[in-house]
Structure formats: C-alpha cells, structure tokens
C-alpha cells in the first residue's frame, strides 16, 4: 500500500514538472532527487513565471541532475535560439533580481538556473 | 609561499581561445576552482568554517545563499552556475554546446565575483583581464 501511494505521488510529481520543464535525465533520477527534497518541487513551479518574465514564454526550461564528487545539483537551463532578440545576460540578471535572490535560500544549495544559446545551424 | 589561486584565472584567460576541447574543459574547471577558493577565503573571514570531512562546496554555497547580504547571495548564484559548468566539463562526456562561448562566460563570471568580493572587503578590485 505504501509503495502504491509512493508510485502515485511520483506520477503526480512528474506530471507537474513535465507541464513546465523538459526533463533530460531519466525520470527516476529526478523523482528520487525531489523525493529527498520535496520543497524543491514548489520552488521549481514558482520559478516558471519569473523565468517567463525574464526570457519570454516561448522557451521550455530543461532540467537535469548533475552529480559529482562535489555533491548533487539540479540544473535548469533555458535554451535560447542563436537569434534570441534580447540580451540573455540582462534577462538572467533580471530573473536573479526579481525572484531568485529572494528565494535561493529555499533551495538547500542545489538549484542552478542558467541559459544556453543554441548553435547556429 | 602559498599558491595564488588567481593563477587559475590567469591561465584560463591565456588559454581561452585554444580550440582543443580538453583545454576548454580544463578552463571551465580551473576558473571555477579559483572562485571556489576565493569564496572559501571570504567565508572563513566571516567566521564560516566548513566541516572538511565532506561536501565543502555544498556547505560553502549553502552558507552564502542563506546569508542576509545580497552581494554574498549573488556570489553563490553565479558560483553555482560556474560549478555546474565545471561538473559538465569534468564529469560528463556529452558535448557542451558552444564550448568557447561558455569558457568566456565562465571567465566573465569569475571576474565579476572577484570584483564583488574585493568591493565587499573595501579593497581595490583587480584590473580587468584584457
């Protein structure tokens, strides 16, 4: 029974995340990570609006677990096209000032928000 | 004489245009370690003493993000971005998009952090690398 509840919770969790993020790692690794740190899910969902305000709402952030000898990070990257019309550094700075600086203390040191510019094809 | 961690920044700057992927990845890692040691020194000056047994990076940046000073929080935010690139460079064999651009961004972030730390210590920031 406990196992069934756990699976259902994981499914809801994954569905919420997939509405707003593209998950690049195996779903299990993300779910396992967030089960250990459930407050991060709320933080990730809250971040969506501020990311859209900063970068626009055309870009779905990618989410992946980065594991190393230094520990684990959850990296969220907004993938921007090479012809992105704005200044991505200014957009990232705006995201920091408007939301992230006031909320990063809730991430237990693990969330990283950034952007990448895709290659010119 | 103790090693000056800024040498990592200088060598990264020197090698930033070398097209070899191994060099570019090394630049991503070394520039992060410059910032890590800079941050660790700053934290120790503010009486943060990480437990050396494990996870010093995590302890350091978690301490920064819980600090009331917005400058120290911003240092954490940028340093964690640099650390993520360092992990990608040193632990993942998948291709890093726009690697040369990422090295330059890593350099820019490292210099922004050293300026922030110098200013918060009421010191003159190092001259920008040209």
PDB file of C-alpha atoms in Angstrom:
ATOM      1  CA  UNK A   1       0.000   0.000   0.000  1.00  0.00           C
ATOM      2  CA  UNK A   2       2.789   2.399   0.928  1.00  0.00           C
ATOM      3  CA  UNK A   3       4.517   1.518  -2.305  1.00  0.00           C
ATOM      4  CA  UNK A   4       1.352   2.243  -4.295  1.00  0.00           C
ATOM      5  CA  UNK A   5       0.986   5.685  -2.673  1.00  0.00           C
ATOM      6  CA  UNK A   6       4.627   6.396  -3.392  1.00  0.00           C
ATOM      7  CA  UNK A   7       4.176   5.499  -7.069  1.00  0.00           C
ATOM      8  CA  UNK A   8       1.043   7.685  -7.331  1.00  0.00           C
ATOM      9  CA  UNK A   9       2.829  10.618  -5.696  1.00  0.00           C
ATOM     10  CA  UNK A  10       5.731  10.188  -8.087  1.00  0.00           C
ATOM     11  CA  UNK A  11       3.369  10.206 -11.018  1.00  0.00           C
ATOM     12  CA  UNK A  12       1.697  13.453  -9.903  1.00  0.00           C
ATOM     13  CA  UNK A  13       5.089  14.980  -9.264  1.00  0.00           C
ATOM     14  CA  UNK A  14       6.357  14.056 -12.673  1.00  0.00           C
ATOM     15  CA  UNK A  15       3.219  15.331 -14.380  1.00  0.00           C
ATOM     16  CA  UNK A  16       3.519  18.728 -12.676  1.00  0.00           C
ATOM     17  CA  UNK A  17       7.137  19.032 -13.670  1.00  0.00           C
ATOM     18  CA  UNK A  18       6.549  17.944 -17.251  1.00  0.00           C
ATOM     19  CA  UNK A  19       3.962  20.662 -17.726  1.00  0.00           C
ATOM     20  CA  UNK A  20       6.653  23.274 -17.303  1.00  0.00           C
ATOM     21  CA  UNK A  21      10.041  21.622 -17.786  1.00  0.00           C
ATOM     22  CA  UNK A  22      11.677  19.267 -20.224  1.00  0.00           C
ATOM     23  CA  UNK A  23      13.294  16.539 -18.154  1.00  0.00           C
ATOM     24  CA  UNK A  24      16.548  15.435 -19.732  1.00  0.00           C
ATOM     25  CA  UNK A  25      17.622  12.709 -17.328  1.00  0.00           C
ATOM     26  CA  UNK A  26      15.835   9.507 -16.605  1.00  0.00           C
ATOM     27  CA  UNK A  27      12.596  10.358 -14.844  1.00  0.00           C
ATOM     28  CA  UNK A  28      13.542   8.164 -11.905  1.00  0.00           C
ATOM     29  CA  UNK A  29      16.675  10.130 -11.084  1.00  0.00           C
ATOM     30  CA  UNK A  30      14.705  13.403 -10.952  1.00  0.00           C
ATOM     31  CA  UNK A  31      11.911  11.846  -8.898  1.00  0.00           C
ATOM     32  CA  UNK A  32      14.326  10.234  -6.465  1.00  0.00           C
ATOM     33  CA  UNK A  33      16.106  13.539  -6.039  1.00  0.00           C
ATOM     34  CA  UNK A  34      12.906  15.518  -5.446  1.00  0.00           C
ATOM     35  CA  UNK A  35      11.542  12.923  -3.058  1.00  0.00           C
ATOM     36  CA  UNK A  36      14.533  13.625  -0.871  1.00  0.00           C
ATOM     37  CA  UNK A  37      13.929  17.389  -1.154  1.00  0.00           C
ATOM     38  CA  UNK A  38      10.175  17.915  -1.690  1.00  0.00           C
ATOM     39  CA  UNK A  39      10.336  21.688  -1.079  1.00  0.00           C
ATOM     40  CA  UNK A  40      12.260  21.990  -4.330  1.00  0.00           C
ATOM     41  CA  UNK A  41       9.242  20.987  -6.377  1.00  0.00           C
ATOM     42  CA  UNK A  42       7.270  24.004  -5.161  1.00  0.00           C
ATOM     43  CA  UNK A  43      10.278  26.212  -5.810  1.00  0.00           C
ATOM     44  CA  UNK A  44      10.623  24.879  -9.350  1.00  0.00           C
ATOM     45  CA  UNK A  45       6.958  25.517 -10.069  1.00  0.00           C
ATOM     46  CA  UNK A  46       7.170  29.017  -8.600  1.00  0.00           C
ATOM     47  CA  UNK A  47      10.202  29.772 -10.761  1.00  0.00           C
ATOM     48  CA  UNK A  48       8.302  29.246 -14.014  1.00  0.00           C
ATOM     49  CA  UNK A  49       6.560  32.611 -14.004  1.00  0.00           C
ATOM     50  CA  UNK A  50       9.766  34.522 -13.276  1.00  0.00           C
ATOM     51  CA  UNK A  51      11.671  32.629 -15.960  1.00  0.00           C
ATOM     52  CA  UNK A  52       8.956  33.509 -18.458  1.00  0.00           C
ATOM     53  CA  UNK A  53       9.018  37.142 -17.399  1.00  0.00           C
ATOM     54  CA  UNK A  54      12.760  37.282 -17.904  1.00  0.00           C
ATOM     55  CA  UNK A  55      13.182  35.246 -21.094  1.00  0.00           C
ATOM     56  CA  UNK A  56       9.696  35.180 -22.616  1.00  0.00           C
ATOM     57  CA  UNK A  57       7.274  32.293 -22.653  1.00  0.00           C
ATOM     58  CA  UNK A  58       8.470  30.613 -25.846  1.00  0.00           C
ATOM     59  CA  UNK A  59      11.180  28.549 -24.198  1.00  0.00           C
ATOM     60  CA  UNK A  60      10.652  25.459 -22.075  1.00  0.00           C
ATOM     61  CA  UNK A  61      13.436  25.159 -19.485  1.00  0.00           C
ATOM     62  CA  UNK A  62      15.384  21.920 -19.430  1.00  0.00           C
ATOM     63  CA  UNK A  63      16.039  20.188 -16.147  1.00  0.00           C
ATOM     64  CA  UNK A  64      18.746  17.704 -15.280  1.00  0.00           C
ATOM     65  CA  UNK A  65      20.567  16.271 -12.294  1.00  0.00           C
ATOM     66  CA  UNK A  66      24.310  16.908 -12.172  1.00  0.00           C
ATOM     67  CA  UNK A  67      26.103  14.556  -9.832  1.00  0.00           C
ATOM     68  CA  UNK A  68      29.783  14.737  -8.952  1.00  0.00           C
ATOM     69  CA  UNK A  69      32.265  14.326  -6.151  1.00  0.00           C
ATOM     70  CA  UNK A  70      31.137  17.793  -5.012  1.00  0.00           C
ATOM     71  CA  UNK A  71      27.542  16.677  -4.479  1.00  0.00           C
ATOM     72  CA  UNK A  72      24.355  16.986  -6.484  1.00  0.00           C
ATOM     73  CA  UNK A  73      22.984  19.983  -8.372  1.00  0.00           C
ATOM     74  CA  UNK A  74      19.707  20.325 -10.191  1.00  0.00           C
ATOM     75  CA  UNK A  75      20.436  22.473 -13.227  1.00  0.00           C
ATOM     76  CA  UNK A  76      17.658  24.323 -15.032  1.00  0.00           C
ATOM     77  CA  UNK A  77      18.630  25.740 -18.394  1.00  0.00           C
ATOM     78  CA  UNK A  78      16.602  27.978 -20.672  1.00  0.00           C
ATOM     79  CA  UNK A  79      17.600  27.052 -24.217  1.00  0.00           C
ATOM     80  CA  UNK A  80      17.691  30.194 -26.326  1.00  0.00           C
ATOM     81  CA  UNK A  81      17.954  30.332 -30.124  1.00  0.00           C
ATOM     82  CA  UNK A  82      21.077  31.823 -31.653  1.00  0.00           C
ATOM     83  CA  UNK A  83      18.940  34.732 -32.879  1.00  0.00           C
ATOM     84  CA  UNK A  84      17.450  35.471 -29.453  1.00  0.00           C
ATOM     85  CA  UNK A  85      16.376  39.068 -29.731  1.00  0.00           C
ATOM     86  CA  UNK A  86      17.248  40.251 -26.232  1.00  0.00           C
ATOM     87  CA  UNK A  87      20.401  40.307 -24.135  1.00  0.00           C
ATOM     88  CA  UNK A  88      20.429  36.938 -22.340  1.00  0.00           C
ATOM     89  CA  UNK A  89      22.753  38.165 -19.583  1.00  0.00           C
ATOM     90  CA  UNK A  90      20.383  41.020 -18.819  1.00  0.00           C
ATOM     91  CA  UNK A  91      17.463  38.603 -18.829  1.00  0.00           C
ATOM     92  CA  UNK A  92      19.259  36.300 -16.411  1.00  0.00           C
ATOM     93  CA  UNK A  93      20.168  39.230 -14.190  1.00  0.00           C
ATOM     94  CA  UNK A  94      16.536  40.357 -14.191  1.00  0.00           C
ATOM     95  CA  UNK A  95      15.488  36.854 -13.136  1.00  0.00           C
ATOM     96  CA  UNK A  96      18.015  36.968 -10.289  1.00  0.00           C
ATOM     97  CA  UNK A  97      16.940  40.383  -9.059  1.00  0.00           C
ATOM     98  CA  UNK A  98      13.204  39.886  -9.426  1.00  0.00           C
ATOM     99  CA  UNK A  99      12.934  36.430  -7.907  1.00  0.00           C
ATOM    100  CA  UNK A 100      15.972  34.223  -7.414  1.00  0.00           C
ATOM    101  CA  UNK A 101      17.915  36.370  -4.949  1.00  0.00           C
ATOM    102  CA  UNK A 102      14.908  36.367  -2.646  1.00  0.00           C
ATOM    103  CA  UNK A 103      14.282  32.652  -2.944  1.00  0.00           C
ATOM    104  CA  UNK A 104      17.626  30.923  -3.374  1.00  0.00           C
ATOM    105  CA  UNK A 105      17.853  30.288   0.386  1.00  0.00           C
ATOM    106  CA  UNK A 106      14.974  27.833  -0.039  1.00  0.00           C
ATOM    107  CA  UNK A 107      16.876  25.605  -2.454  1.00  0.00           C
ATOM    108  CA  UNK A 108      19.218  23.960   0.030  1.00  0.00           C
ATOM    109  CA  UNK A 109      22.093  24.938  -2.219  1.00  0.00           C
ATOM    110  CA  UNK A 110      21.051  22.641  -5.019  1.00  0.00           C
ATOM    111  CA  UNK A 111      19.227  24.618  -7.739  1.00  0.00           C
ATOM    112  CA  UNK A 112      21.068  26.362 -10.543  1.00  0.00           C
ATOM    113  CA  UNK A 113      19.230  28.473 -13.145  1.00  0.00           C
ATOM    114  CA  UNK A 114      21.037  29.417 -16.314  1.00  0.00           C
ATOM    115  CA  UNK A 115      20.608  29.744 -20.070  1.00  0.00           C
ATOM    116  CA  UNK A 116      22.351  28.335 -23.112  1.00  0.00           C
ATOM    117  CA  UNK A 117      22.421  29.662 -26.631  1.00  0.00           C
ATOM    118  CA  UNK A 118      21.906  27.019 -29.272  1.00  0.00           C
ATOM    119  CA  UNK A 119      24.360  26.558 -32.090  1.00  0.00           C
ATOM    120  CA  UNK A 120      23.857  28.400 -35.340  1.00  0.00           C
ATOM    121  CA  UNK A 121      22.646  25.764 -37.827  1.00  0.00           C
TER     122      UNK A 121
ATOM    123  CA  UNK B   1      54.994  30.751  -0.303  1.00  0.00           C
ATOM    124  CA  UNK B   2      51.383  29.693  -0.745  1.00  0.00           C
ATOM    125  CA  UNK B   3      49.878  29.221  -4.178  1.00  0.00           C
ATOM    126  CA  UNK B   4      47.903  32.145  -5.556  1.00  0.00           C
ATOM    127  CA  UNK B   5      44.595  30.668  -6.752  1.00  0.00           C
ATOM    128  CA  UNK B   6      44.214  33.581  -9.192  1.00  0.00           C
ATOM    129  CA  UNK B   7      46.790  31.808 -11.337  1.00  0.00           C
ATOM    130  CA  UNK B   8      43.892  29.557 -12.340  1.00  0.00           C
ATOM    131  CA  UNK B   9      42.018  32.583 -13.655  1.00  0.00           C
ATOM    132  CA  UNK B  10      45.069  33.874 -15.492  1.00  0.00           C
ATOM    133  CA  UNK B  11      45.795  30.558 -17.196  1.00  0.00           C
ATOM    134  CA  UNK B  12      42.155  30.240 -18.186  1.00  0.00           C
ATOM    135  CA  UNK B  13      42.291  33.684 -19.731  1.00  0.00           C
ATOM    136  CA  UNK B  14      45.515  32.826 -21.519  1.00  0.00           C
ATOM    137  CA  UNK B  15      44.099  29.621 -22.972  1.00  0.00           C
ATOM    138  CA  UNK B  16      40.553  30.804 -23.651  1.00  0.00           C
ATOM    139  CA  UNK B  17      40.898  30.785 -27.436  1.00  0.00           C
ATOM    140  CA  UNK B  18      42.690  27.429 -27.686  1.00  0.00           C
ATOM    141  CA  UNK B  19      40.282  25.294 -29.722  1.00  0.00           C
ATOM    142  CA  UNK B  20      41.213  21.955 -28.151  1.00  0.00           C
ATOM    143  CA  UNK B  21      38.267  20.576 -26.220  1.00  0.00           C
ATOM    144  CA  UNK B  22      40.491  19.252 -23.448  1.00  0.00           C
ATOM    145  CA  UNK B  23      41.868  22.752 -22.874  1.00  0.00           C
ATOM    146  CA  UNK B  24      38.447  24.360 -22.986  1.00  0.00           C
ATOM    147  CA  UNK B  25      37.088  21.874 -20.456  1.00  0.00           C
ATOM    148  CA  UNK B  26      40.101  22.445 -18.234  1.00  0.00           C
ATOM    149  CA  UNK B  27      39.447  26.195 -18.393  1.00  0.00           C
ATOM    150  CA  UNK B  28      35.877  25.663 -17.198  1.00  0.00           C
ATOM    151  CA  UNK B  29      37.110  23.656 -14.227  1.00  0.00           C
ATOM    152  CA  UNK B  30      40.077  25.802 -13.181  1.00  0.00           C
ATOM    153  CA  UNK B  31      38.157  29.072 -13.303  1.00  0.00           C
ATOM    154  CA  UNK B  32      35.533  27.562 -11.016  1.00  0.00           C
ATOM    155  CA  UNK B  33      38.201  26.449  -8.565  1.00  0.00           C
ATOM    156  CA  UNK B  34      39.594  29.962  -8.474  1.00  0.00           C
ATOM    157  CA  UNK B  35      36.174  31.259  -7.442  1.00  0.00           C
ATOM    158  CA  UNK B  36      35.663  28.392  -5.015  1.00  0.00           C
ATOM    159  CA  UNK B  37      38.887  29.204  -3.161  1.00  0.00           C
ATOM    160  CA  UNK B  38      38.124  32.920  -3.255  1.00  0.00           C
ATOM    161  CA  UNK B  39      34.688  32.247  -1.766  1.00  0.00           C
ATOM    162  CA  UNK B  40      36.099  29.892   0.829  1.00  0.00           C
ATOM    163  CA  UNK B  41      38.579  32.527   1.972  1.00  0.00           C
ATOM    164  CA  UNK B  42      35.828  35.165   2.161  1.00  0.00           C
ATOM    165  CA  UNK B  43      33.567  32.814   4.133  1.00  0.00           C
ATOM    166  CA  UNK B  44      36.325  31.959   6.589  1.00  0.00           C
ATOM    167  CA  UNK B  45      36.932  35.655   7.141  1.00  0.00           C
ATOM    168  CA  UNK B  46      33.257  35.911   8.079  1.00  0.00           C
ATOM    169  CA  UNK B  47      33.599  33.028  10.557  1.00  0.00           C
ATOM    170  CA  UNK B  48      32.065  30.369   8.336  1.00  0.00           C
ATOM    171  CA  UNK B  49      34.121  27.248   8.964  1.00  0.00           C
ATOM    172  CA  UNK B  50      33.022  24.380   6.722  1.00  0.00           C
ATOM    173  CA  UNK B  51      33.470  20.876   8.018  1.00  0.00           C
ATOM    174  CA  UNK B  52      36.288  19.429   5.927  1.00  0.00           C
ATOM    175  CA  UNK B  53      35.033  15.875   6.159  1.00  0.00           C
ATOM    176  CA  UNK B  54      32.699  16.115   3.175  1.00  0.00           C
ATOM    177  CA  UNK B  55      30.824  18.404   0.825  1.00  0.00           C
ATOM    178  CA  UNK B  56      32.764  21.596   1.413  1.00  0.00           C
ATOM    179  CA  UNK B  57      31.483  23.084  -1.862  1.00  0.00           C
ATOM    180  CA  UNK B  58      27.894  22.453  -0.835  1.00  0.00           C
ATOM    181  CA  UNK B  59      28.483  23.825   2.667  1.00  0.00           C
ATOM    182  CA  UNK B  60      30.131  26.952   1.315  1.00  0.00           C
ATOM    183  CA  UNK B  61      27.494  27.886  -1.254  1.00  0.00           C
ATOM    184  CA  UNK B  62      24.624  26.944   1.052  1.00  0.00           C
ATOM    185  CA  UNK B  63      26.087  29.275   3.648  1.00  0.00           C
ATOM    186  CA  UNK B  64      26.276  32.045   1.034  1.00  0.00           C
ATOM    187  CA  UNK B  65      22.680  31.599  -0.089  1.00  0.00           C
ATOM    188  CA  UNK B  66      21.426  31.859   3.494  1.00  0.00           C
ATOM    189  CA  UNK B  67      23.462  34.987   4.168  1.00  0.00           C
ATOM    190  CA  UNK B  68      21.443  38.213   4.542  1.00  0.00           C
ATOM    191  CA  UNK B  69      23.868  40.182   2.349  1.00  0.00           C
ATOM    192  CA  UNK B  70      22.555  40.268  -1.234  1.00  0.00           C
ATOM    193  CA  UNK B  71      26.084  40.523  -2.631  1.00  0.00           C
ATOM    194  CA  UNK B  72      27.054  37.251  -0.986  1.00  0.00           C
ATOM    195  CA  UNK B  73      23.861  35.636  -2.265  1.00  0.00           C
ATOM    196  CA  UNK B  74      24.654  36.796  -5.793  1.00  0.00           C
ATOM    197  CA  UNK B  75      28.141  35.323  -5.454  1.00  0.00           C
ATOM    198  CA  UNK B  76      26.550  31.982  -4.562  1.00  0.00           C
ATOM    199  CA  UNK B  77      24.203  32.184  -7.542  1.00  0.00           C
ATOM    200  CA  UNK B  78      26.993  32.869 -10.034  1.00  0.00           C
ATOM    201  CA  UNK B  79      29.430  30.448  -8.411  1.00  0.00           C
ATOM    202  CA  UNK B  80      26.898  27.625  -8.570  1.00  0.00           C
ATOM    203  CA  UNK B  81      26.417  28.378 -12.269  1.00  0.00           C
ATOM    204  CA  UNK B  82      30.161  28.078 -12.693  1.00  0.00           C
ATOM    205  CA  UNK B  83      30.236  24.877 -10.667  1.00  0.00           C
ATOM    206  CA  UNK B  84      27.561  23.338 -12.878  1.00  0.00           C
ATOM    207  CA  UNK B  85      29.758  24.008 -15.919  1.00  0.00           C
ATOM    208  CA  UNK B  86      32.749  22.554 -14.076  1.00  0.00           C
ATOM    209  CA  UNK B  87      30.792  19.345 -13.384  1.00  0.00           C
ATOM    210  CA  UNK B  88      29.697  19.137 -17.017  1.00  0.00           C
ATOM    211  CA  UNK B  89      33.300  19.650 -18.116  1.00  0.00           C
ATOM    212  CA  UNK B  90      34.928  17.198 -15.719  1.00  0.00           C
ATOM    213  CA  UNK B  91      32.296  14.505 -15.242  1.00  0.00           C
ATOM    214  CA  UNK B  92      30.154  14.322 -18.389  1.00  0.00           C
ATOM    215  CA  UNK B  93      31.389  13.137 -21.753  1.00  0.00           C
ATOM    216  CA  UNK B  94      28.489  14.609 -23.693  1.00  0.00           C
ATOM    217  CA  UNK B  95      29.102  17.576 -25.940  1.00  0.00           C
ATOM    218  CA  UNK B  96      28.974  21.034 -24.347  1.00  0.00           C
ATOM    219  CA  UNK B  97      27.096  23.457 -26.574  1.00  0.00           C
ATOM    220  CA  UNK B  98      29.126  26.498 -27.617  1.00  0.00           C
ATOM    221  CA  UNK B  99      32.102  25.485 -25.528  1.00  0.00           C
ATOM    222  CA  UNK B 100      34.273  28.500 -26.371  1.00  0.00           C
ATOM    223  CA  UNK B 101      31.427  30.842 -25.521  1.00  0.00           C
ATOM    224  CA  UNK B 102      30.931  29.036 -22.214  1.00  0.00           C
ATOM    225  CA  UNK B 103      34.610  29.481 -21.329  1.00  0.00           C
ATOM    226  CA  UNK B 104      34.322  33.212 -21.917  1.00  0.00           C
ATOM    227  CA  UNK B 105      31.146  33.345 -19.859  1.00  0.00           C
ATOM    228  CA  UNK B 106      32.909  31.427 -17.095  1.00  0.00           C
ATOM    229  CA  UNK B 107      35.747  33.961 -17.190  1.00  0.00           C
ATOM    230  CA  UNK B 108      33.337  36.849 -17.082  1.00  0.00           C
ATOM    231  CA  UNK B 109      31.544  35.396 -14.072  1.00  0.00           C
ATOM    232  CA  UNK B 110      34.801  34.727 -12.245  1.00  0.00           C
ATOM    233  CA  UNK B 111      35.871  38.330 -12.753  1.00  0.00           C
ATOM    234  CA  UNK B 112      32.500  39.636 -11.613  1.00  0.00           C
ATOM    235  CA  UNK B 113      32.801  37.568  -8.443  1.00  0.00           C
ATOM    236  CA  UNK B 114      36.312  38.737  -7.655  1.00  0.00           C
ATOM    237  CA  UNK B 115      35.200  42.340  -8.110  1.00  0.00           C
ATOM    238  CA  UNK B 116      32.230  41.788  -5.788  1.00  0.00           C
ATOM    239  CA  UNK B 117      34.396  40.214  -3.124  1.00  0.00           C
ATOM    240  CA  UNK B 118      37.049  42.923  -3.360  1.00  0.00           C
ATOM    241  CA  UNK B 119      34.429  45.654  -3.044  1.00  0.00           C
ATOM    242  CA  UNK B 120      32.759  43.956  -0.088  1.00  0.00           C
ATOM    243  CA  UNK B 121      36.183  43.831   1.585  1.00  0.00           C
ATOM    244  CA  UNK B 122      36.750  47.534   0.794  1.00  0.00           C
ATOM    245  CA  UNK B 123      39.665  46.624  -1.441  1.00  0.00           C
ATOM    246  CA  UNK B 124      40.511  47.764  -4.935  1.00  0.00           C
ATOM    247  CA  UNK B 125      39.313  45.122  -7.406  1.00  0.00           C
ATOM    248  CA  UNK B 126      41.944  43.520  -9.639  1.00  0.00           C
ATOM    249  CA  UNK B 127      42.310  45.127 -13.031  1.00  0.00           C
ATOM    250  CA  UNK B 128      40.099  43.527 -15.688  1.00  0.00           C
ATOM    251  CA  UNK B 129      41.850  40.979 -17.891  1.00  0.00           C
ATOM    252  CA  UNK B 130      42.174  42.254 -21.428  1.00  0.00           C
TER     253      UNK B 130
END
